[in-house]
XYZ file of C-alpha atoms in Angstrom:
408
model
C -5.163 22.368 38.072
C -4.788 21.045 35.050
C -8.286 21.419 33.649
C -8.293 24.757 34.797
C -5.072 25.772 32.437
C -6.553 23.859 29.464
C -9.696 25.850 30.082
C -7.365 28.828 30.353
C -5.776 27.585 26.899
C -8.635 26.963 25.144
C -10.117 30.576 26.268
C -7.158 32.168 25.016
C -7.679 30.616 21.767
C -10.883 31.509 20.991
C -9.863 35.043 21.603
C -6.854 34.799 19.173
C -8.944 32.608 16.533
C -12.071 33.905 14.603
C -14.351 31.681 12.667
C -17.061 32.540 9.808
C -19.848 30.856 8.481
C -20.125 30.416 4.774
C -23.305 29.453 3.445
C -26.203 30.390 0.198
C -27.725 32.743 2.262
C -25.250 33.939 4.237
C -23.290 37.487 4.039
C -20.387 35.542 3.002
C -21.155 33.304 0.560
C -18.147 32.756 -1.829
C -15.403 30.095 -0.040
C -12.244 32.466 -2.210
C -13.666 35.743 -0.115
C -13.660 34.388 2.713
C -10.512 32.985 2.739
C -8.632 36.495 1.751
C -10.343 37.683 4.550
C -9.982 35.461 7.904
C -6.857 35.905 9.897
C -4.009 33.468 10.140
C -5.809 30.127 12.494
C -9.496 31.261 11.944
C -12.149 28.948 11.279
C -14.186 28.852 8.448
C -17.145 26.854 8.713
C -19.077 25.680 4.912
C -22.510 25.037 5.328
C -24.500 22.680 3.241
C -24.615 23.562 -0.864
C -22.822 23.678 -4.167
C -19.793 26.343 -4.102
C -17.701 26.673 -7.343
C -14.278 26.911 -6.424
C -11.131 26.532 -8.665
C -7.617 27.104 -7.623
C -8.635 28.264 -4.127
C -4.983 29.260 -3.210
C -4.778 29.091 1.212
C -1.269 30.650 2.175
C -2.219 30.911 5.586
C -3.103 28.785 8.746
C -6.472 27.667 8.308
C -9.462 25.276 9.543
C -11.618 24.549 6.742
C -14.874 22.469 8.317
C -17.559 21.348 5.569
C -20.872 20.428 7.300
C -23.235 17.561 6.045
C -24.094 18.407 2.056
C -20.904 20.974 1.531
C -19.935 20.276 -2.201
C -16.410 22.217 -3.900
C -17.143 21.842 -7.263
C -14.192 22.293 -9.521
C -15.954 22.956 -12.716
C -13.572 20.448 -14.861
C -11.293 23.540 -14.827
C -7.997 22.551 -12.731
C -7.202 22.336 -9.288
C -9.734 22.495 -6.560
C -7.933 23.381 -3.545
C -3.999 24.253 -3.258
C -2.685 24.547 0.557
C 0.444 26.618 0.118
C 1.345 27.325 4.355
C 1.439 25.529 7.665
C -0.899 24.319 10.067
C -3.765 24.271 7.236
C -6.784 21.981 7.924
C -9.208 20.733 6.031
C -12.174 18.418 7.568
C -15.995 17.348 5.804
C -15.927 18.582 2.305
C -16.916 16.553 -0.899
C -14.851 17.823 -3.684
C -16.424 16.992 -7.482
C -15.232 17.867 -11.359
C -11.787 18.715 -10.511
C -9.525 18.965 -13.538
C -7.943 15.949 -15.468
C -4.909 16.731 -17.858
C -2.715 14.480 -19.909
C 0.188 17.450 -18.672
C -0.824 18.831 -15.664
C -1.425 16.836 -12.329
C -4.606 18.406 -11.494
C -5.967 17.587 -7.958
C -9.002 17.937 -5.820
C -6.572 18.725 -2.781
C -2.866 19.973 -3.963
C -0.494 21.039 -0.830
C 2.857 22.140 -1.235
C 5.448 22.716 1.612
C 2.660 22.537 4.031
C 3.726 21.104 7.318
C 1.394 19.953 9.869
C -1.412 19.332 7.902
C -4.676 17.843 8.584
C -6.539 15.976 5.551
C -9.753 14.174 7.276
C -13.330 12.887 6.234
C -12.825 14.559 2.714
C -14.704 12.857 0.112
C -12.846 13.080 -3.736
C -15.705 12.193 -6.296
C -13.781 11.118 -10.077
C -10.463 13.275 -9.861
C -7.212 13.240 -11.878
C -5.188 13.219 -8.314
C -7.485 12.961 -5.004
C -4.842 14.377 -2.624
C -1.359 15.380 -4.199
C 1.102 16.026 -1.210
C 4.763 17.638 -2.038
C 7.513 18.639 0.090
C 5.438 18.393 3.020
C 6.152 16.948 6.970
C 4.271 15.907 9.966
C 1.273 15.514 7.852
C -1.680 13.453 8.529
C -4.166 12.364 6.171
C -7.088 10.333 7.376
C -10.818 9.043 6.949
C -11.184 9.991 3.600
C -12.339 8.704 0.166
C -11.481 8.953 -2.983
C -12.921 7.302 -5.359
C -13.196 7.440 -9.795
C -14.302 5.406 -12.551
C -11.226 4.968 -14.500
C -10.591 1.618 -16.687
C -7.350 2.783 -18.496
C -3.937 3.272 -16.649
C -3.233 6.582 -19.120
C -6.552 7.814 -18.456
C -6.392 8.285 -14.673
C -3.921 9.844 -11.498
C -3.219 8.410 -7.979
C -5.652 8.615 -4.911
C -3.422 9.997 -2.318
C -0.004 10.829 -3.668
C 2.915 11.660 -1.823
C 6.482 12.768 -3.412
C 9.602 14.206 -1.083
C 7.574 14.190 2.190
C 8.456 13.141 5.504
C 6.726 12.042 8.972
C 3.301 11.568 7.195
C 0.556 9.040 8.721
C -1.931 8.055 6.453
C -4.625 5.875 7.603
C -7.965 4.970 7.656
C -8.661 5.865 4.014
C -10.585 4.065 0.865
C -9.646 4.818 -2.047
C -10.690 2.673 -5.295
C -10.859 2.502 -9.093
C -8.038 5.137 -9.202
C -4.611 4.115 -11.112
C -3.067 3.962 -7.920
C -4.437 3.732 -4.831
C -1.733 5.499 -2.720
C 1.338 6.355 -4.469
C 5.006 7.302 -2.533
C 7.689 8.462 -3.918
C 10.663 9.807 -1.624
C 8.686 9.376 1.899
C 10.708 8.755 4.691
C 9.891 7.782 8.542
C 6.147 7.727 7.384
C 2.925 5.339 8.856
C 0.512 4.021 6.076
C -1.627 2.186 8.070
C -5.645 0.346 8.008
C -6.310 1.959 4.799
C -8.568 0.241 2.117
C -7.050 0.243 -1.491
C -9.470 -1.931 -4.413
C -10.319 -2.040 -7.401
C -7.539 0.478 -8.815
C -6.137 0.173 -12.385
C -2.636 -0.678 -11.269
C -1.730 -1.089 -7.576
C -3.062 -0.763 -5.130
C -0.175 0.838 -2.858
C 2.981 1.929 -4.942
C 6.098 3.529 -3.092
C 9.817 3.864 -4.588
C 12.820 5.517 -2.783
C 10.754 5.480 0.241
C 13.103 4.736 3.370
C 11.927 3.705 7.689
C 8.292 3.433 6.804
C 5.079 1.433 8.073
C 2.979 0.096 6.414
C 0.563 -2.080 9.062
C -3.467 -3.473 8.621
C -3.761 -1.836 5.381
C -6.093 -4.120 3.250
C -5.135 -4.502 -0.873
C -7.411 -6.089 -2.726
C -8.770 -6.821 -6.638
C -6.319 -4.016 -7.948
C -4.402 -4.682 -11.137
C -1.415 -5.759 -8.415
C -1.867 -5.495 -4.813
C 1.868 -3.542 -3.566
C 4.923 -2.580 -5.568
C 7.839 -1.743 -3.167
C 10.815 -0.277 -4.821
C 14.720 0.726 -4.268
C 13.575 1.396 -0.701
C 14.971 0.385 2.931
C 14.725 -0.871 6.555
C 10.387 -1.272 6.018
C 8.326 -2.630 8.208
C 4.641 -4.805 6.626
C 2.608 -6.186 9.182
C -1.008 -7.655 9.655
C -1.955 -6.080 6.089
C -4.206 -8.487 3.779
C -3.483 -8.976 0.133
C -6.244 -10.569 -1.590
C -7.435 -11.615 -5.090
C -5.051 -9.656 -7.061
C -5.695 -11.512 -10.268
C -4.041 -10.697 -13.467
C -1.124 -12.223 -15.884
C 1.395 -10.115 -14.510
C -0.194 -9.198 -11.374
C 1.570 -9.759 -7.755
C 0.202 -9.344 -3.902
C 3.454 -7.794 -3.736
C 6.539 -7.155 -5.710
C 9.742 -6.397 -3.541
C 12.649 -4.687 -6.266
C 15.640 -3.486 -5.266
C 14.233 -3.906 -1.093
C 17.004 -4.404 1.581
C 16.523 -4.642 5.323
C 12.915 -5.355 5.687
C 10.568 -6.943 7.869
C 7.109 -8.529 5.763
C 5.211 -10.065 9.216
C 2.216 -11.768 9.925
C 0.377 -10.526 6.550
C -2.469 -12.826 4.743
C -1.873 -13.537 0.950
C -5.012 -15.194 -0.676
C -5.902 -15.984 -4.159
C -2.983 -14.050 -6.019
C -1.555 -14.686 -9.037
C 1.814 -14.358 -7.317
C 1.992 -13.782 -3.593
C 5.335 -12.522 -3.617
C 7.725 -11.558 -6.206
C 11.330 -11.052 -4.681
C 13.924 -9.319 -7.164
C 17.587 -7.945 -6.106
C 16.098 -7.847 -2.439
C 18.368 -9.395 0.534
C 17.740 -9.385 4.279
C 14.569 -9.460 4.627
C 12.729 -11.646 7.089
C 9.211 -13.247 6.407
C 7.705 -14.761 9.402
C 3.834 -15.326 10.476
C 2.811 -14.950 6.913
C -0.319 -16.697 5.548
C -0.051 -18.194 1.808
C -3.165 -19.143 0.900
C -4.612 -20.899 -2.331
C -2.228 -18.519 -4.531
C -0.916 -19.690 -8.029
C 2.716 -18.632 -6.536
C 3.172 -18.455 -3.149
C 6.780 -16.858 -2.914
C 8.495 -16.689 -6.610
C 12.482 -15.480 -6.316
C 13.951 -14.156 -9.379
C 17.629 -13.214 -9.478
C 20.025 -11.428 -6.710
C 18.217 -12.156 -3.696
C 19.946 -13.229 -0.703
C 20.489 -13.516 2.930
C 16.558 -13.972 3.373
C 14.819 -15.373 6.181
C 11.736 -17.432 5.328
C 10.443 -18.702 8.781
C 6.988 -20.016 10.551
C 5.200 -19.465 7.691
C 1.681 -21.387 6.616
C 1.975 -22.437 2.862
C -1.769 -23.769 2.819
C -3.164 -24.684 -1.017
C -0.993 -22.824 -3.042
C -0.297 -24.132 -7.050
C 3.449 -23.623 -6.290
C 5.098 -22.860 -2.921
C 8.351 -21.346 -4.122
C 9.602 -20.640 -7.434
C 13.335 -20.144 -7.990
C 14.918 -19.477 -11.160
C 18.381 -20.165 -10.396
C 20.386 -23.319 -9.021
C 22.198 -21.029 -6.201
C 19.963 -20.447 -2.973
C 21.655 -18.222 -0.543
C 18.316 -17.953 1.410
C 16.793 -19.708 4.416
C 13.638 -21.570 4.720
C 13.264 -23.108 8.026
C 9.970 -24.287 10.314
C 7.536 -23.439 8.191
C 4.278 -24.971 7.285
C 3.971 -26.803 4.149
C 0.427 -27.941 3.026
C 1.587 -31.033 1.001
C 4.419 -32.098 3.141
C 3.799 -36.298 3.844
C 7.063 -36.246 6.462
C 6.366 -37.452 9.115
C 6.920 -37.268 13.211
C 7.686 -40.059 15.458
C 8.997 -37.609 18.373
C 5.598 -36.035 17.957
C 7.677 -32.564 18.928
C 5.912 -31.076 16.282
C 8.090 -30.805 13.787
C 8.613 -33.243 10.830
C 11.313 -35.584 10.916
C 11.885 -35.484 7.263
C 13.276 -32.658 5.452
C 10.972 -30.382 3.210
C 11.903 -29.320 -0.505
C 9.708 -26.719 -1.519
C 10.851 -26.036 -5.389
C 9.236 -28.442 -7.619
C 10.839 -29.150 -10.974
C 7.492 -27.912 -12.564
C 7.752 -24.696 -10.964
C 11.486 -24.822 -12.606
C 9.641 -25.739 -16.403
C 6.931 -22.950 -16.111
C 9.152 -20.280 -15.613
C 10.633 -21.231 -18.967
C 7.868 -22.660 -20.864
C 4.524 -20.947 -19.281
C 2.588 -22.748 -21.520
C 2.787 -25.939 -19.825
C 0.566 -24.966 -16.791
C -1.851 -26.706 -18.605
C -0.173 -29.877 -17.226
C 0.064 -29.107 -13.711
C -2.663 -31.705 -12.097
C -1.752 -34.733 -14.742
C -0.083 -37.584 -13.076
C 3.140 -36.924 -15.352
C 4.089 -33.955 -13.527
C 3.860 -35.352 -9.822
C 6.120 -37.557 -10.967
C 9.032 -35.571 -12.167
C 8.510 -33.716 -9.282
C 9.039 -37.087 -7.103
C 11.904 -37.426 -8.737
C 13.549 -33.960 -8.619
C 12.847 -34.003 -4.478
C 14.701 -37.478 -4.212
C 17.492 -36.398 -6.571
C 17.671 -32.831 -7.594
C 19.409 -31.353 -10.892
C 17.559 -28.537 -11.501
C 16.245 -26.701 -8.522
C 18.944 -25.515 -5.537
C 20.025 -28.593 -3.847
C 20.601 -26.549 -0.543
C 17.102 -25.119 -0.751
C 15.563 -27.031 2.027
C 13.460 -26.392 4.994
C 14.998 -29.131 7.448
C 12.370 -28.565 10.517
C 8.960 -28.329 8.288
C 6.020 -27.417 10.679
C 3.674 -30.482 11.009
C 0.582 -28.271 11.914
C -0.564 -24.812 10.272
C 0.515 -21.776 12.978
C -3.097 -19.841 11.730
């Protein structure tokens, strides 16, 4: 019965829904025409070539389906395409020469106040913006690419860029040597999830004001910083990868202004800072990997009620940083990779209490030129003697039940 009223469905569809063929040598062989002429939910199918197309304006419901070898070309003019209605799709195309502006925010795919759109397979060859969403809902954007060649921060736009949307999943995407890879800027109730952001001038995912998001199995790696997560709420990051994100002020993530957030079971290798906490408080970080990073977890000022639990510090140049003698935080049952407690009850965990802040730690934040002395035999001493009897660091900053074995 019920294959027989989707068979029903689908018949009534096709009735109700034309579709056209656009191709060199077909009757209709200019994309613009024949979009002013299908009918709201037709079906326009681009066949393999080259078709100019610059502001291509849809205000209607539309499926737009490139085949293997369909090419928009933009013409270095402006915008490509700009979905202005509902229910728009567009599936297959490779989009080249849209237009770059230092005033403008030119984009290979612009929507506006288009709800229920579908964004998948594109590829976005060198753009200002790749995909520039606004005011849009229920979106999803997905298997695409976007990729440019830009070197210079004020030279380039965002891959996929999202501003005062809502209920948007985008996954599944690559998108490199871009400023941003994805940028967010008021998205609410929103899944970012396996996506693959490298290589971009800045980060490689960037949200602000962004509240009841996901961001899960995303991978960030060799941007200028990996994730900057700003004046934003109750967020969930899970299983996503942050690796080699190398730079003198570069991070695998900076949390600013962050409250009521969950950062689980995510792998930080080789950053110059793992994790940069500022004005953030309740947060939990738990099944996190830190990994041969210069700073594993470096807290700067107005940061409390933080749970740092069964955690693997494994190699890292300094654990945790703190620049202030107040902790207000907890650090309990992780893993600490030069912890030398030990465990009679063999339960486990150590029967010596872990400090993680060396003094060190403390001196580079104020002097940074005296990394250079960070393997001489001088240093592990003052650190000795700051863990037996601290004055600088938080004397309450302890993890009393260190992990004797790594959880991953």
């Amino acid at each position: 019965m019920r294959i027989l009223l989707a068979l029903f469905f689908a018949l009534i569809f096709l009735q109700i829904s034309g579709q056209s063929i656009i191709c060199p040598s077909c009757d209709t062989k200019n994309l613009k025409q024949a979009v002013n002429l299908a009918e709201p939910h037709d079906t326009l199918i681009v066949k393999s070539g080259v078709y100019p197309v610059v502001d291509l304006e849809i205000t209607k419901p539309l499926t737009l389906i490139g085949e293997k070898g369909a090419i928009l070309d933009g013409q270095n003019k402006s915008y490509v395409l700009k979905l202005l209605a509902d229910s728009i799709n567009i599936s297959g195309l490779k989009i080249i020469n849209a237009g770059k502006s230092y005033t403008k925010d030119y984009a290979a795919i612009y929507a506006s106040r288009a709800n229920h759109l579908l964004l998948e397979n594109n590829i976005v060859v060198d753009p200002f913006f790749g995909l520039l969403i606004e005011k849009s809902k229920h979106g999803i954007i997905r298997n695409n690419l976007v990729y440019g060649e830009n070197v210079k921060e004020d030279e380039a736009g965002n891959g996929i860029h999202a501003w005062h949307c809502s209920n948007l999943q985008i996954h599944d995407n690559e998108v490199y040597k871009m400023r941003d890879g994805i940028y967010l800027e008021f998205v609410d109730e929103s899944i970012i999830e396996e996506n693959y952001a490298h290589d971009n001038v800045r980060y490689g995912l960037h949200f602000m004001f962004s509240n009841n998001d996901d961001y899960i199995g995303n991978r960030f790696e060799h941007n200028g910083a990996g994730v900057a997560v700003m004046f934003s709420k109750f967020i969930t990051m899970k299983n996503n990868v942050f690796i080699n994100n190398w730079g003198p002020a570069s991070y695998g993530l900076l949390l600013k202004e962050i409250y009521d957030a969950e950062v689980l079971d995510n792998e930080f290798t080789e950053n110059t800072t793992a994790v940069f906490i500022d004005g953030t408080s309740r947060i939990n970080y738990v099944g996190n990997v830190f990994n041969k990073n210069g700073w594993a977890i470096k807290v700067s000022g107005g940061c409390y009620a933080n749970r740092i639990t069964g955690n693997d510090f494994k190699g890292n140049s300094f654990d945790v940083s703190y620049n202030s003698k107040m902790n207000d935080n907890t650090f309990d049952g992780n893993y600490w990779g030069d912890y030398t407690g030990y465990d009679l009850d063999k339960d486990g965990v150590g029967d010596v209490p872990y400090r993680p802040v060396k003094l060190f730690s403390y001196i580079v934040n104020k002097t940074p030129e005296t990394i250079i002395l960070l393997r001489s035999l001088f240093v592990d001493i003052m650190n000795f003697s700051e863990r037996v009897s601290p004055v600088f660091t938080p004397d309450n900053l302890v993890d009393q039940t260190p992990a004797m074995n790594a959880f991953k």
